[in-house]
Coordinates of C-alpha atoms in Angstrom, one line a residue:
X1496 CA 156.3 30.0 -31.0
X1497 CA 160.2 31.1 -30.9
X1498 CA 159.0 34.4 -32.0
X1499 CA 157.0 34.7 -28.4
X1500 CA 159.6 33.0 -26.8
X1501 CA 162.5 35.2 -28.1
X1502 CA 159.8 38.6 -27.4
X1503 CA 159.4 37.1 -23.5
X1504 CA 163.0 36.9 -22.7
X1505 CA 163.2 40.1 -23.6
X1506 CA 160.5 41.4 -21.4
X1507 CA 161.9 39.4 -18.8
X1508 CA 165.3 41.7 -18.6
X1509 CA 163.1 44.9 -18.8
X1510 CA 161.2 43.6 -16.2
X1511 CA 163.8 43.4 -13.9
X1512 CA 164.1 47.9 -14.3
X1513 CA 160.7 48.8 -14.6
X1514 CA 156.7 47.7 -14.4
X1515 CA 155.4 47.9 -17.5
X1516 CA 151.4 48.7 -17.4
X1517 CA 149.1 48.4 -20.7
X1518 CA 145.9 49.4 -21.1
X1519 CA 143.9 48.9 -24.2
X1520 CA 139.9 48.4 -25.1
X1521 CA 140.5 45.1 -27.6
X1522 CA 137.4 46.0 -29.4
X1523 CA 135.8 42.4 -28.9
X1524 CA 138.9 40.7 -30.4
X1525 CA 138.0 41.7 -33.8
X1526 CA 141.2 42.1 -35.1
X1527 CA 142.7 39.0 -33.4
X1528 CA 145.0 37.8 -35.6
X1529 CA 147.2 41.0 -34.9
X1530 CA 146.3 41.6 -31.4
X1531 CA 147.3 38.1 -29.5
X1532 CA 150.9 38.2 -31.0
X1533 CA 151.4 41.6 -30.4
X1534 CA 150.1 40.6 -26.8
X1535 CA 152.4 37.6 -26.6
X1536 CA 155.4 39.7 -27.9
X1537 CA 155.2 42.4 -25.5
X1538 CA 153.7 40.9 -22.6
X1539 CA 153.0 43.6 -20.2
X1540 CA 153.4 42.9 -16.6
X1541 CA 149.8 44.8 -16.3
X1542 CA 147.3 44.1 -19.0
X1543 CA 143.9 46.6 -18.1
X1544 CA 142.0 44.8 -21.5
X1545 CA 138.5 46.1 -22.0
X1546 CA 135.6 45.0 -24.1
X1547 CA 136.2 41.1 -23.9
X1548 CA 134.4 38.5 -24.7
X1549 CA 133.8 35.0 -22.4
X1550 CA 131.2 32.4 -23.9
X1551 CA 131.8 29.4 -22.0
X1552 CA 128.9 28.2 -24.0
X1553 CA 130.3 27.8 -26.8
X1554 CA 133.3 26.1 -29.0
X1555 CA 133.4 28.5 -32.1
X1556 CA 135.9 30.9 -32.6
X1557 CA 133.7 33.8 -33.8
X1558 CA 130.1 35.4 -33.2
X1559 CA 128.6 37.9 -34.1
X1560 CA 126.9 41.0 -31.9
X1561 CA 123.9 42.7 -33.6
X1562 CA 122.0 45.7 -31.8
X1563 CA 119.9 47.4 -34.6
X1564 CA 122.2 48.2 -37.3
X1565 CA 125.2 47.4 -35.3
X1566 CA 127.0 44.3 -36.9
X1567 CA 130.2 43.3 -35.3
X1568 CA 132.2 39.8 -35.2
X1569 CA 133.2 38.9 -31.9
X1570 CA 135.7 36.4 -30.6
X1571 CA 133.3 34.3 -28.7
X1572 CA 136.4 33.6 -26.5
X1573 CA 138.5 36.9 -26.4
X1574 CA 139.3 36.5 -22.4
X1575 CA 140.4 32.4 -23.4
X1576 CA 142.8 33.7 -26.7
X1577 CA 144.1 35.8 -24.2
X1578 CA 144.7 34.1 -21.1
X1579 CA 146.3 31.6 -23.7
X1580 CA 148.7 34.4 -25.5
X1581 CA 150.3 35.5 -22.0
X1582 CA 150.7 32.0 -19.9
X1583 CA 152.8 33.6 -17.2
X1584 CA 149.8 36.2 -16.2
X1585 CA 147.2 34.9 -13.7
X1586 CA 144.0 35.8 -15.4
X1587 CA 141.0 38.0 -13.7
X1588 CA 137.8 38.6 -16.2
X1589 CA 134.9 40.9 -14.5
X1590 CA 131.6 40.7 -16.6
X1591 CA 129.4 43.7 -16.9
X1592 CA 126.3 41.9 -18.2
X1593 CA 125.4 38.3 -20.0
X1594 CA 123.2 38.8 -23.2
X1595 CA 123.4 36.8 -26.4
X1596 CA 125.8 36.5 -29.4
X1597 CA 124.5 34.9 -32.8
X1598 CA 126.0 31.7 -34.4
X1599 CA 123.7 32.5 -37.8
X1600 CA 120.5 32.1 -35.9
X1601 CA 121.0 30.6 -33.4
X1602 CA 121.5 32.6 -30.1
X1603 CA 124.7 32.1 -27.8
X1604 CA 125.1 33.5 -23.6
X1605 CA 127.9 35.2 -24.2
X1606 CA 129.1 37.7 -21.4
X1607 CA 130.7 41.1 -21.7
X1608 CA 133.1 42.7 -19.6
X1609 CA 136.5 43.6 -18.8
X1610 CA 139.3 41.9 -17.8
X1611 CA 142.9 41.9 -16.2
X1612 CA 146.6 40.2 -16.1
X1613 CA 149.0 40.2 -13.7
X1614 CA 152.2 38.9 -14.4
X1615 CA 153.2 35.9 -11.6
X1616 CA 156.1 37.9 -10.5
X1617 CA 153.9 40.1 -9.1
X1618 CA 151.9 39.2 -5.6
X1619 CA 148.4 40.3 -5.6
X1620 CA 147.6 41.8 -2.6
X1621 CA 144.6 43.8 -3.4
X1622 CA 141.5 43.5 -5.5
X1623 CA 138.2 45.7 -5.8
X1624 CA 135.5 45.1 -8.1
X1625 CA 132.4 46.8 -8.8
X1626 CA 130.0 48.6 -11.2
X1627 CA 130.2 52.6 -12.0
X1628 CA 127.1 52.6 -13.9
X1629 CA 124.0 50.3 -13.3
X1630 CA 124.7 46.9 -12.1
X1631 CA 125.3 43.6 -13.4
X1632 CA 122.6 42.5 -16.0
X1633 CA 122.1 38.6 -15.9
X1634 CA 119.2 38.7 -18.4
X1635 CA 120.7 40.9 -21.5
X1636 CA 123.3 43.8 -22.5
X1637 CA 120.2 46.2 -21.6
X1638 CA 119.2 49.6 -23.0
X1639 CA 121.9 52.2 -23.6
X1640 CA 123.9 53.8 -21.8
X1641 CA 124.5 49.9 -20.5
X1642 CA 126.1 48.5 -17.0
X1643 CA 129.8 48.8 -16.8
X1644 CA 131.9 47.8 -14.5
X1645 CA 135.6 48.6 -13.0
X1646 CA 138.6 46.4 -11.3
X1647 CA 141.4 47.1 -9.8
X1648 CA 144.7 45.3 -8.6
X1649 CA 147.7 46.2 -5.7
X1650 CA 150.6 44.2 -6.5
X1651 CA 154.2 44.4 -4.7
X1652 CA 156.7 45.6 -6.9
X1653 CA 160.3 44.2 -5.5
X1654 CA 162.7 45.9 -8.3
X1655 CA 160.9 49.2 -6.8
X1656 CA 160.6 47.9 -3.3
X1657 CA 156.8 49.7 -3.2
X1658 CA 152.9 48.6 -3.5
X1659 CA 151.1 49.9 -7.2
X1660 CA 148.0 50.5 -7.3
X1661 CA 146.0 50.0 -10.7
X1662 CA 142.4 50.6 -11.4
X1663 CA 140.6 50.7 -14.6
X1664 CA 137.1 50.7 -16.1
X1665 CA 135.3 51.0 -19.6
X1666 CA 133.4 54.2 -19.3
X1667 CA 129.7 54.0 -20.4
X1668 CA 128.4 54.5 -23.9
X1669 CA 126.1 57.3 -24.3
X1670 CA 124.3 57.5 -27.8
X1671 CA 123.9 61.2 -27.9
X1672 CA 128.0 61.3 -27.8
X1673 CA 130.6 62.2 -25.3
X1674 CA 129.3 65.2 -23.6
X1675 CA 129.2 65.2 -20.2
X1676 CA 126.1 64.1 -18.0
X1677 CA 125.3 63.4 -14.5
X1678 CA 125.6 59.7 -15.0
X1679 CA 129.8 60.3 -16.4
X1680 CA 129.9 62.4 -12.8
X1681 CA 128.9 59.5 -10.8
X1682 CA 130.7 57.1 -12.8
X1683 CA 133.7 59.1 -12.6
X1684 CA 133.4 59.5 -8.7
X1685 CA 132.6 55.8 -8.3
X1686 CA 135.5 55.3 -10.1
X1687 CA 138.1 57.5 -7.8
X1688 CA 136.3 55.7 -5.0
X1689 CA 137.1 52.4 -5.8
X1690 CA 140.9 53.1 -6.5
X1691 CA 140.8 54.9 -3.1
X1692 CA 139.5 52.4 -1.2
X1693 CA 142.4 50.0 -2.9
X1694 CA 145.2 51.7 -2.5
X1695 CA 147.1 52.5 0.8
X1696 CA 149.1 56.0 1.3
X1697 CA 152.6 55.4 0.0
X1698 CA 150.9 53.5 -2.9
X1699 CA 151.6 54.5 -6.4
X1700 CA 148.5 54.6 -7.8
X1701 CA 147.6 54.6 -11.8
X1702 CA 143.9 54.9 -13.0
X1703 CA 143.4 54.0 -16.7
X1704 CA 140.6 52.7 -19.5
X1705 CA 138.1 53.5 -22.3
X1706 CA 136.5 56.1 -20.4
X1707 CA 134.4 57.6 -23.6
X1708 CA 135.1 61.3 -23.1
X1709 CA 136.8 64.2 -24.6
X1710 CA 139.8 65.6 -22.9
X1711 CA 137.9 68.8 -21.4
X1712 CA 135.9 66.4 -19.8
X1713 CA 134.3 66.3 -16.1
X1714 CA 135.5 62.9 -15.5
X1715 CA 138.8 63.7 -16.0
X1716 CA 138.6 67.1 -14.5
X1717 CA 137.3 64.7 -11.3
X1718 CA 140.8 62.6 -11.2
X1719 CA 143.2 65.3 -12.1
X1720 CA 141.3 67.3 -9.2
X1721 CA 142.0 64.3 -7.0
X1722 CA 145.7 64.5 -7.9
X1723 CA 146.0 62.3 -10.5
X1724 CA 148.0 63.3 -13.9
X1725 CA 146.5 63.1 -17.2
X1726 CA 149.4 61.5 -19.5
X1727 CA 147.5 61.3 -23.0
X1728 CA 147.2 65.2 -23.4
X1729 CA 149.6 65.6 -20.8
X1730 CA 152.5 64.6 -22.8
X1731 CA 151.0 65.6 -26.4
X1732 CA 149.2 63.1 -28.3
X1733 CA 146.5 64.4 -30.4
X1734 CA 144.9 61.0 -30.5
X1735 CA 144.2 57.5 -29.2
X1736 CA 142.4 56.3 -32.2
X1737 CA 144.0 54.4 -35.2
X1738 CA 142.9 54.2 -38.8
X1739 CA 140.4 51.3 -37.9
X1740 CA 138.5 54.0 -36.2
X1741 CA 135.9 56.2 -38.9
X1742 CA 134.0 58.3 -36.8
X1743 CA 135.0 61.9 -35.3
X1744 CA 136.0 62.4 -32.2
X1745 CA 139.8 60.9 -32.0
X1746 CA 140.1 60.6 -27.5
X1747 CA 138.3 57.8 -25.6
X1748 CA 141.1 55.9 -23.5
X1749 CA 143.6 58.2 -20.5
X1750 CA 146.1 56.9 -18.2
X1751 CA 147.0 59.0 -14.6
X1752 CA 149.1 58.4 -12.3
X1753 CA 149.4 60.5 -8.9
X1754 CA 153.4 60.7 -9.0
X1755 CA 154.7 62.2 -12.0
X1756 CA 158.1 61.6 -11.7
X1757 CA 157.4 57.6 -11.1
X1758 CA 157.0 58.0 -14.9
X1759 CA 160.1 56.5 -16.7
X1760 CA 158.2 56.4 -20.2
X1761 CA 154.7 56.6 -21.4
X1762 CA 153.5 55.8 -25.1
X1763 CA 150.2 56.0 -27.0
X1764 CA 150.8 53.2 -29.7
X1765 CA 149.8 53.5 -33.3
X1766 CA 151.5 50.6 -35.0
X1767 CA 150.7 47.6 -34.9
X1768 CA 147.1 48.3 -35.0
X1769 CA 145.5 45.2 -33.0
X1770 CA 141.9 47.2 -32.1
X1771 CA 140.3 50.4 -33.6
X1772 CA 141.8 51.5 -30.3
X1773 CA 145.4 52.2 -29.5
X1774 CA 147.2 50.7 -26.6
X1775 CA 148.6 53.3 -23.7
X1776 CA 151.7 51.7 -22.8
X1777 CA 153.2 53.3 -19.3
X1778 CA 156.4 52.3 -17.9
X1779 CA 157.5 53.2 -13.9

């Protein structure tokens, strides 16, 4: 507890120069016992967190997903651990679809989604929320490539005197891979639509997440052609992937951002490793 302590005085003096914004895909909370300290030491004043867990339902610290030959523990309450790990944030979880989560064999509602944290210094004064591919699915996770859903916040910035705009999604899983397809064109222009529709003109406006796509995509041939400034490739990072991660294919998660030289640092974080996914850390 003095560890987090000690860690959030220290982001409390950074926070007075600049907003710091993370975005990461927490991989269901699989690798918890890493992933809430790190959480609770850095404390981003923005938290974009996809692939989290809320089962209201149940008690138990841990379930498991199963779809075919897809075995993966879960933290049956990853939005809960978190919420708890970062006590200054308010809290915001948007679920993409309610299926079922095993406890052995017995079956558990457990809801799926994405979610975001706004430290308390910072006034909401914004929201959209909505689905870039399918809609919500009360009934079960559904066939692939599944619902999934976006959210995005405004908050007032005083140290900067200016409005931020910050809007991020998990892009949808396709089976055959990360080519592109008319569904990642739509999702990608629903996308842009929602952040437009949330931010105002002087705004500066950041678009991030798991968007499951190579660099020479569409989608993000879509943003950048919006104005928006790829920062992964843009600065040089060959990867957003982390030894936890087996397969080919080493991009999935971007950050823009439509002013460039709002951009005081941006990093693409390897160690600690607290998801088969590494968290983009941008600071304006």
């Amino acid at each position: 507890m003095l560890l987090f302590f000690v860690a959030a005085n220290v982001r409390s003096k950074n926070r007075e120069q600049a907003m710091e914004i993370m975005c990461l895909n927490g991989w269901g909370g699989k690798l918890h016992e890493a992933l809430l300290p790190y959480l609770a030491g850095t404390a981003p004043d923005i938290l974009c967190l996809q692939e989290v867990i809320h089962s209201p339902a149940s008690q138990k610290d841990w379930l498991t997903y199963r779809d075919g030959d897809h075995v993966l523990p879960q933290r049956a309450n990853l939005f809960r651990d978190v919420s708890a790990a970062l006590p200054e944030h308010l809290a915001i979880f948007c679920p993409a679809a309610q299926g079922v989560l095993w406890d052995d064999d017995t079956s558990i509602p457990s809801q799926w989604g994405l979610a975001t944290f706004v430290h308390r210094s910072f006034p909401i004064i914004g929201q959209v929320q909505g689905f870039v591919h399918k809609n919500y699915s009360p009934v079960g996770y559904g066939d692939h490539p599944r619902s999934r859903s976006a959210h995005g916040v405004r908050v007032w910035d005083y140290n900067a005197n200016r409005a931020v705009s910050i809007t991020h999604m998990h892009g949808l899983r396709d089976l055959n891979g990360k080519m592109d397809t008319p569904e990642r064109e739509r999702q990608a222009r629903k996308l842009l639509e929602m952040s437009h529709n949330l931010a105002e003109s002087d705004d500066l406006t950041v678009i991030c997440g798991d968007f499951n796509v190579e660099p020479d995509s569409e989608t993000l041939s879509i943003l950048s052609s919006a104005g928006l400034n790829e920062l992964v490739t843009g600065r040089g990072f060959d990867s957003t992937r982390n030894t936890q991660y087996k397969k080919p294919g080493r991009f999935a998660d971007y950050m823009l951002i439509d002013q460039i030289d709002a951009v005081r640092d941006f990093d693409v974080i390897q160690d600690p490793e607290v998801s088969d996914h590494c968290p983009l850390v941008l600071e304006v």
